[in-house]
Amino acid sequence: MKILITGGAGFVGSHLAEACLKRGDEVYIMDDLSTGTLENIRHLQEHAGHKERLFVTIDTVLNHDKLSELVDTCDQVFHLAAAVGVRYIIENPLSSITTNVRGTEVVLELCNKFKKKILLASTSEVYGKQNRAPLRESDDCVYGPSTKSRWSYAAAKLMDEFTGLAYFRTKKLPVIIVRLFNTVGPRQTGRYGMVVPRFVKQAVENETMTVYGDGAQSRTFTHVLDVVECMIRLMETPAAVGEVVNVGGVEEISILEMAKRIKARVGSSSEIRLVPYSEIFPRDFEDMHRRVPCLEKLKSLIGITPKRTLEEILDDVIAFERDEG
Ligand code: UDP
């Protein structure tokens, strides 16, 4: 099988590329390296059994002609190219909307032209301030005002979902949409705001661990290898076509508790400091209090849900950070 992964040099994309190469696929990566890095895929490009089946194009999905060639060549498309990370979105409000809205439009248009099955990576961010737990795919999405640019990410990804579903309904294009809940694991960088790599780096370096607000906000974290397995299985599941599906972990944890857990596991002497939101994001930020997925739909479609525990997730991230450091 020939697989196109947009955003394949990113954190999730690079793990997906590796899994596809391991099962014998030819893998085509398109990535503009805006947040991805060649470092993420170097081990694949140097791997004796993988490198001859890996083709890397450094370009944006907004390059219609280049993308057209790649979609035409491949059998399936995983669309992961996106501007991600709360910090990144707030610092790059315009380019992130362009990438996330126009980029997905181009990918869908070309998948429709060549009739290629596509899995769109969306995010639990689309639920916005909906505090219900667990969150079902049919729940309302609740956003704050457009003056807070954080919500542009949720709105843009929701627009991607609408567009994907419209292609499915009007053109019968096989589209699957996954909403990822705080994916973490080796190779994720804290540079764009993600909390686990940030805390782990701070703890390993014995620096102050920065918990925003009162730390009572909670998340469920998902190991990237579980996410990749679920995405591959969903792609192979006919009943998943035309569906929006949560992919997330099961263990809810507050951010303050997460900081304490990481500090203890690293054996760090870091101080844990509560930092008021106003100190970090003076204007554009509003946090989500709680975010827990309902996984019934995922289970009913593919028979499994993410299984790696928070301890396994943290051990893998800590080992990676120590290697890097
Ligand atoms: N967070 C934090 N310290 C940091 C980075 C993030 O306390 O250095 C908090 C953030 O306010 C949020 C949670 O951790 O409540 C998860 O943040 P992240 O950006 O990783 O994901 P998201 O907000 O998209 O769930």
Short mmCIF file of C-alpha atoms and ligand atoms in Angstrom, two decimals:
data_model
loop_
_atom_site.label_atom_id
_atom_site.label_comp_id
_atom_site.label_asym_id
_atom_site.label_seq_id
_atom_site.Cartn_x
_atom_site.Cartn_y
_atom_site.Cartn_z
CA MET A 1 0.00 0.00 0.00
CA LYS A 2 1.16 3.55 -0.73
CA ILE A 3 0.41 5.91 2.13
CA LEU A 4 0.59 9.71 2.07
CA ILE A 5 1.09 11.35 5.46
CA THR A 6 0.81 15.14 5.45
CA GLY A 7 2.65 16.43 8.50
CA GLY A 8 4.69 13.21 8.49
CA ALA A 9 7.74 14.90 10.01
CA GLY A 10 5.70 16.03 13.00
CA PHE A 11 5.43 14.31 16.35
CA VAL A 12 2.39 12.11 15.61
CA GLY A 13 3.10 11.86 11.87
CA SER A 14 6.60 10.50 12.38
CA HIS A 15 5.30 7.71 14.61
CA LEU A 16 2.58 6.93 12.08
CA ALA A 17 5.17 6.80 9.27
CA GLU A 18 7.24 4.38 11.31
CA ALA A 19 4.26 2.07 11.93
CA CYS A 20 3.33 2.07 8.23
CA LEU A 21 6.93 1.32 7.20
CA LYS A 22 7.04 -1.54 9.72
CA ARG A 23 4.01 -3.18 8.15
CA GLY A 24 5.61 -2.93 4.69
CA ASP A 25 3.94 0.16 3.18
CA GLU A 26 5.54 2.70 0.91
CA VAL A 27 5.32 5.97 2.82
CA TYR A 28 5.17 9.44 1.27
CA ILE A 29 5.63 12.33 3.65
CA MET A 30 4.72 15.93 2.89
CA ASP A 31 5.78 18.40 5.55
CA ASP A 32 6.72 22.08 5.52
CA LEU A 33 8.77 21.72 8.74
CA SER A 34 6.85 24.57 10.38
CA THR A 35 6.60 22.58 13.61
CA GLY A 36 7.89 19.21 12.39
CA THR A 37 11.61 18.48 12.01
CA LEU A 38 13.80 16.25 9.87
CA GLU A 39 15.26 15.05 13.15
CA ASN A 40 11.91 13.30 13.84
CA ILE A 41 12.32 11.06 10.76
CA ARG A 42 16.09 10.79 10.45
CA HIS A 43 16.11 7.30 12.00
CA LEU A 44 13.64 6.21 9.30
CA GLN A 45 15.68 7.76 6.50
CA GLU A 46 18.77 5.93 7.79
CA HIS A 47 17.07 2.58 8.50
CA ALA A 48 18.29 -0.14 6.11
CA GLY A 49 14.87 -1.81 5.80
CA HIS A 50 12.84 1.41 5.63
CA LYS A 51 14.73 4.05 3.68
CA GLU A 52 14.01 2.71 0.19
CA ARG A 53 10.25 2.85 0.92
CA LEU A 54 10.26 6.34 2.39
CA PHE A 55 9.80 9.43 0.19
CA VAL A 56 9.97 12.86 1.78
CA THR A 57 8.74 16.10 0.19
CA ILE A 58 9.47 19.32 2.07
CA ASP A 59 6.64 21.59 1.05
CA THR A 60 3.34 22.96 2.26
CA VAL A 61 0.00 21.29 1.49
CA LEU A 62 -0.93 24.66 -0.01
CA ASN A 63 1.32 23.73 -2.96
CA HIS A 64 -1.53 22.35 -5.04
CA ASP A 65 0.54 20.86 -7.87
CA LYS A 66 2.98 19.02 -5.67
CA LEU A 67 0.23 17.71 -3.43
CA SER A 68 -1.77 16.65 -6.46
CA GLU A 69 1.07 14.40 -7.66
CA LEU A 70 1.37 12.81 -4.25
CA VAL A 71 -2.36 12.19 -3.77
CA ASP A 72 -2.52 10.69 -7.26
CA THR A 73 0.40 8.36 -6.44
CA CYS A 74 -0.92 7.10 -3.10
CA ASP A 75 -3.78 4.77 -2.09
CA GLN A 76 -4.67 6.39 1.24
CA VAL A 77 -4.09 9.78 2.87
CA PHE A 78 -3.57 10.57 6.55
CA HIS A 79 -3.95 14.35 6.86
CA LEU A 80 -2.02 15.45 9.92
CA ALA A 81 -0.46 18.67 8.61
CA ALA A 82 -1.74 21.43 10.89
CA ALA A 83 -0.69 24.28 13.08
CA VAL A 84 -0.87 22.86 16.61
CA GLY A 85 -0.08 23.86 20.18
CA VAL A 86 -1.80 26.59 22.16
CA ARG A 87 1.32 28.74 22.30
CA TYR A 88 1.97 28.35 18.58
CA ILE A 89 -1.63 29.25 17.66
CA ILE A 90 -1.60 32.35 19.85
CA GLU A 91 1.77 33.49 18.48
CA ASN A 92 0.84 32.76 14.82
CA PRO A 93 -2.87 33.53 14.61
CA LEU A 94 -3.09 34.21 10.87
CA SER A 95 -0.82 31.53 9.42
CA SER A 96 -2.36 28.89 11.65
CA ILE A 97 -5.86 29.64 10.33
CA THR A 98 -4.61 29.55 6.74
CA THR A 99 -2.84 26.22 7.23
CA ASN A 100 -5.70 24.63 9.11
CA VAL A 101 -8.58 25.80 6.95
CA ARG A 102 -7.20 26.31 3.45
CA GLY A 103 -4.71 23.44 3.76
CA THR A 104 -7.43 20.94 4.61
CA GLU A 105 -9.64 22.28 1.81
CA VAL A 106 -6.88 21.58 -0.72
CA VAL A 107 -6.21 18.09 0.66
CA LEU A 108 -9.91 17.19 0.56
CA GLU A 109 -10.40 18.63 -2.91
CA LEU A 110 -7.53 16.49 -4.25
CA CYS A 111 -8.62 13.35 -2.40
CA ASN A 112 -12.02 13.84 -4.02
CA LYS A 113 -10.48 14.39 -7.45
CA PHE A 114 -8.52 11.12 -7.25
CA LYS A 115 -11.07 9.33 -5.05
CA LYS A 116 -8.61 8.49 -2.27
CA LYS A 117 -9.69 7.50 1.23
CA ILE A 118 -8.67 10.09 3.82
CA LEU A 119 -8.35 10.18 7.58
CA LEU A 120 -8.47 13.73 8.97
CA ALA A 121 -6.76 14.35 12.31
CA SER A 122 -8.91 16.68 14.37
CA THR A 123 -8.63 17.49 18.06
CA SER A 124 -10.51 17.38 21.35
CA GLU A 125 -10.01 21.16 21.28
CA VAL A 126 -13.13 21.31 19.05
CA TYR A 127 -15.28 20.64 22.15
CA GLY A 128 -14.10 24.01 23.44
CA LYS A 129 -15.50 24.92 26.86
CA GLN A 130 -17.92 22.00 26.92
CA ASN A 131 -17.21 20.67 30.41
CA ARG A 132 -19.36 17.55 30.28
CA ALA A 133 -17.48 14.35 31.08
CA PRO A 134 -17.10 12.11 29.29
CA LEU A 135 -17.32 14.04 26.02
CA ARG A 136 -19.34 12.30 23.29
CA GLU A 137 -18.82 12.98 19.62
CA SER A 138 -22.42 14.26 19.43
CA ASP A 139 -21.95 16.83 22.23
CA ASP A 140 -22.20 20.57 21.57
CA CYS A 141 -19.06 22.59 20.91
CA VAL A 142 -18.84 25.70 23.12
CA TYR A 143 -16.47 28.57 22.34
CA GLY A 144 -15.45 31.92 23.74
CA PRO A 145 -15.26 35.20 21.81
CA SER A 146 -13.25 35.73 18.62
CA THR A 147 -11.07 38.26 20.45
CA LYS A 148 -9.45 35.31 22.23
CA SER A 149 -7.41 33.76 19.47
CA ARG A 150 -7.13 30.41 21.18
CA TRP A 151 -10.64 29.62 19.93
CA SER A 152 -9.55 30.10 16.32
CA TYR A 153 -7.86 26.70 16.54
CA ALA A 154 -11.04 24.99 17.69
CA ALA A 155 -13.14 26.82 15.10
CA ALA A 156 -10.68 26.07 12.27
CA LYS A 157 -10.50 22.38 13.09
CA LEU A 158 -14.29 22.25 13.41
CA MET A 159 -14.51 23.82 9.97
CA ASP A 160 -12.21 21.04 8.70
CA GLU A 161 -14.62 18.50 10.16
CA PHE A 162 -17.62 20.19 8.50
CA THR A 163 -15.80 20.24 5.16
CA GLY A 164 -14.77 16.58 5.45
CA LEU A 165 -18.30 15.51 6.32
CA ALA A 166 -19.71 17.60 3.46
CA TYR A 167 -17.38 15.80 1.01
CA PHE A 168 -18.57 12.49 2.41
CA ARG A 169 -22.26 13.42 2.17
CA THR A 170 -22.26 15.16 -1.19
CA LYS A 171 -19.45 13.37 -3.07
CA LYS A 172 -19.35 10.03 -1.24
CA LEU A 173 -15.66 10.62 -0.51
CA PRO A 174 -14.52 8.11 2.15
CA VAL A 175 -13.55 10.42 5.03
CA ILE A 176 -12.81 9.43 8.65
CA ILE A 177 -12.36 12.09 11.32
CA VAL A 178 -10.49 11.45 14.58
CA ARG A 179 -10.49 13.78 17.57
CA LEU A 180 -7.22 13.31 19.43
CA PHE A 181 -7.10 13.91 23.20
CA ASN A 182 -3.72 15.28 24.41
CA THR A 183 -1.40 12.91 22.57
CA VAL A 184 2.01 12.57 24.22
CA GLY A 185 5.17 10.51 23.83
CA PRO A 186 8.78 10.59 22.69
CA ARG A 187 9.71 13.31 20.16
CA GLN A 188 6.99 15.75 21.29
CA THR A 189 8.46 19.17 21.95
CA GLY A 190 7.31 21.56 24.64
CA ARG A 191 8.19 24.51 22.41
CA TYR A 192 4.60 25.04 21.28
CA GLY A 193 3.08 24.82 24.73
CA MET A 194 2.34 21.13 25.35
CA VAL A 195 2.36 20.48 29.04
CA VAL A 196 3.93 17.03 29.45
CA PRO A 197 7.19 17.61 27.56
CA ARG A 198 7.44 21.01 29.27
CA PHE A 199 7.05 19.57 32.77
CA VAL A 200 9.40 16.66 32.03
CA LYS A 201 12.12 18.98 30.71
CA GLN A 202 11.70 21.33 33.68
CA ALA A 203 11.86 18.39 36.11
CA VAL A 204 14.90 16.75 34.48
CA GLU A 205 16.74 20.10 34.57
CA ASN A 206 15.59 20.79 38.15
CA GLU A 207 13.99 24.03 36.99
CA THR A 208 10.74 25.52 38.26
CA MET A 209 7.70 23.60 37.02
CA THR A 210 5.11 26.07 35.76
CA VAL A 211 1.52 25.05 36.53
CA TYR A 212 -0.90 27.53 34.98
CA GLY A 213 -3.84 28.80 37.04
CA ASP A 214 -4.66 26.74 40.13
CA GLY A 215 -3.75 23.46 38.40
CA ALA A 216 -7.22 22.00 39.05
CA GLN A 217 -7.92 21.76 35.30
CA SER A 218 -7.72 18.16 34.12
CA ARG A 219 -6.94 16.17 30.97
CA THR A 220 -6.62 12.56 29.85
CA PHE A 221 -3.32 11.89 28.07
CA THR A 222 -2.86 9.35 25.30
CA HIS A 223 0.34 7.55 24.28
CA VAL A 224 1.23 8.36 20.69
CA LEU A 225 1.70 4.65 19.86
CA ASP A 226 -1.90 3.96 20.92
CA VAL A 227 -3.07 6.88 18.79
CA VAL A 228 -1.20 5.54 15.76
CA GLU A 229 -2.64 2.04 16.20
CA CYS A 230 -6.18 3.42 16.48
CA MET A 231 -5.74 5.60 13.37
CA ILE A 232 -4.44 2.70 11.29
CA ARG A 233 -7.27 0.44 12.42
CA LEU A 234 -9.90 3.10 11.78
CA MET A 235 -8.53 3.55 8.26
CA GLU A 236 -9.14 -0.19 7.70
CA THR A 237 -12.66 -0.15 9.18
CA PRO A 238 -15.43 0.43 6.60
CA ALA A 239 -17.96 1.37 9.30
CA ALA A 240 -15.73 4.30 10.36
CA VAL A 241 -16.23 6.11 7.05
CA GLY A 242 -18.27 9.28 7.49
CA GLU A 243 -17.80 9.16 11.28
CA VAL A 244 -16.22 11.46 13.84
CA VAL A 245 -14.41 9.39 16.48
CA ASN A 246 -12.74 10.28 19.80
CA VAL A 247 -9.30 8.76 20.35
CA GLY A 248 -8.05 9.27 23.89
CA GLY A 249 -6.79 7.77 27.13
CA VAL A 250 -8.83 6.80 30.17
CA GLU A 251 -6.98 8.20 33.18
CA GLU A 252 -8.07 11.72 34.06
CA ILE A 253 -5.52 13.75 36.00
CA SER A 254 -5.34 17.36 37.18
CA ILE A 255 -2.42 19.41 35.89
CA LEU A 256 -1.14 20.06 39.43
CA GLU A 257 -1.21 16.32 40.15
CA MET A 258 0.57 15.71 36.85
CA ALA A 259 3.37 18.09 37.89
CA LYS A 260 3.73 16.27 41.21
CA ARG A 261 3.69 12.86 39.51
CA ILE A 262 6.39 13.89 37.04
CA LYS A 263 8.53 15.49 39.73
CA ALA A 264 8.40 12.29 41.82
CA ARG A 265 9.06 9.97 38.88
CA VAL A 266 12.04 12.01 37.73
CA GLY A 267 13.32 12.33 41.32
CA SER A 268 13.62 16.06 40.71
CA SER A 269 14.25 18.89 43.14
CA SER A 270 12.17 21.32 41.04
CA GLU A 271 9.86 23.78 42.74
CA ILE A 272 6.25 23.58 41.51
CA ARG A 273 4.90 27.11 41.00
CA LEU A 274 1.31 28.17 40.28
CA VAL A 275 1.54 30.82 37.54
CA PRO A 276 -1.45 33.13 36.93
CA TYR A 277 -2.71 32.89 33.34
CA SER A 278 -2.27 36.68 33.03
CA GLU A 279 1.50 36.25 33.38
CA ILE A 280 1.71 33.79 30.50
CA PHE A 281 -0.90 34.91 28.00
CA PRO A 282 -1.87 38.51 28.70
CA ARG A 283 -4.82 38.62 26.31
CA ASP A 284 -5.66 35.66 24.11
CA PHE A 285 -6.08 32.81 26.50
CA GLU A 286 -8.87 30.97 28.19
CA ASP A 287 -8.30 27.47 29.56
CA MET A 288 -10.50 24.41 29.39
CA HIS A 289 -11.40 23.05 32.76
CA ARG A 290 -11.85 19.41 31.94
CA ARG A 291 -11.47 17.13 28.95
CA VAL A 292 -12.31 13.44 29.16
CA PRO A 293 -13.30 11.35 26.13
CA CYS A 294 -16.13 8.86 25.79
CA LEU A 295 -14.53 5.92 23.97
CA GLU A 296 -17.63 3.82 23.27
CA LYS A 297 -17.71 4.67 19.59
CA LEU A 298 -14.02 3.89 19.11
CA LYS A 299 -14.44 0.56 20.92
CA SER A 300 -17.49 -0.38 18.89
CA LEU A 301 -15.68 0.39 15.62
CA ILE A 302 -12.24 -1.17 16.14
CA GLY A 303 -12.67 -3.34 19.25
CA ILE A 304 -9.86 -1.65 21.21
CA THR A 305 -9.11 1.60 23.03
CA PRO A 306 -5.76 3.13 24.08
CA LYS A 307 -4.20 0.85 26.67
CA ARG A 308 -0.91 2.38 27.81
CA THR A 309 -1.02 3.75 31.36
CA LEU A 310 0.04 7.22 32.46
CA GLU A 311 3.10 5.62 34.11
CA GLU A 312 4.18 4.10 30.77
CA ILE A 313 3.60 7.40 29.01
CA LEU A 314 5.68 9.31 31.54
CA ASP A 315 8.48 6.74 31.57
CA ASP A 316 8.78 6.95 27.77
CA VAL A 317 8.80 10.76 27.76
CA ILE A 318 11.29 10.94 30.64
CA ALA A 319 13.63 8.43 28.93
CA PHE A 320 13.46 10.46 25.70
CA GLU A 321 14.14 13.77 27.47
CA ARG A 322 17.13 12.27 29.34
CA ASP A 323 18.54 10.93 26.05
CA GLU A 324 18.14 14.32 24.40
CA GLY A 325 19.60 16.28 27.29
N1 UDP B 1 -0.17 23.95 31.20
C1 UDP B 1 0.53 24.25 32.35
N2 UDP B 1 1.87 24.56 32.25
C2 UDP B 1 2.54 24.57 31.05
C3 UDP B 1 1.81 24.25 29.88
C4 UDP B 1 0.46 23.95 29.99
O1 UDP B 1 -0.02 24.25 33.46
O2 UDP B 1 3.75 24.85 31.05
C5 UDP B 1 -1.60 23.58 31.33
C6 UDP B 1 -2.53 24.31 30.36
O3 UDP B 1 -2.96 25.53 30.91
C7 UDP B 1 -3.66 23.30 30.24
C8 UDP B 1 -2.98 21.95 30.38
O4 UDP B 1 -1.72 22.21 30.97
O5 UDP B 1 -4.59 23.43 31.28
C9 UDP B 1 -2.76 21.24 29.05
O6 UDP B 1 -2.13 22.14 28.17
P1 UDP B 1 -1.65 21.76 26.73
O7 UDP B 1 -1.27 23.02 26.05
O8 UDP B 1 -0.64 20.65 26.80
O9 UDP B 1 -2.94 21.11 26.05
P2 UDP B 1 -4.47 21.63 25.91
O10 UDP B 1 -4.66 22.89 26.65
O11 UDP B 1 -4.67 21.77 24.45
O12 UDP B 1 -5.25 20.51 26.52
#
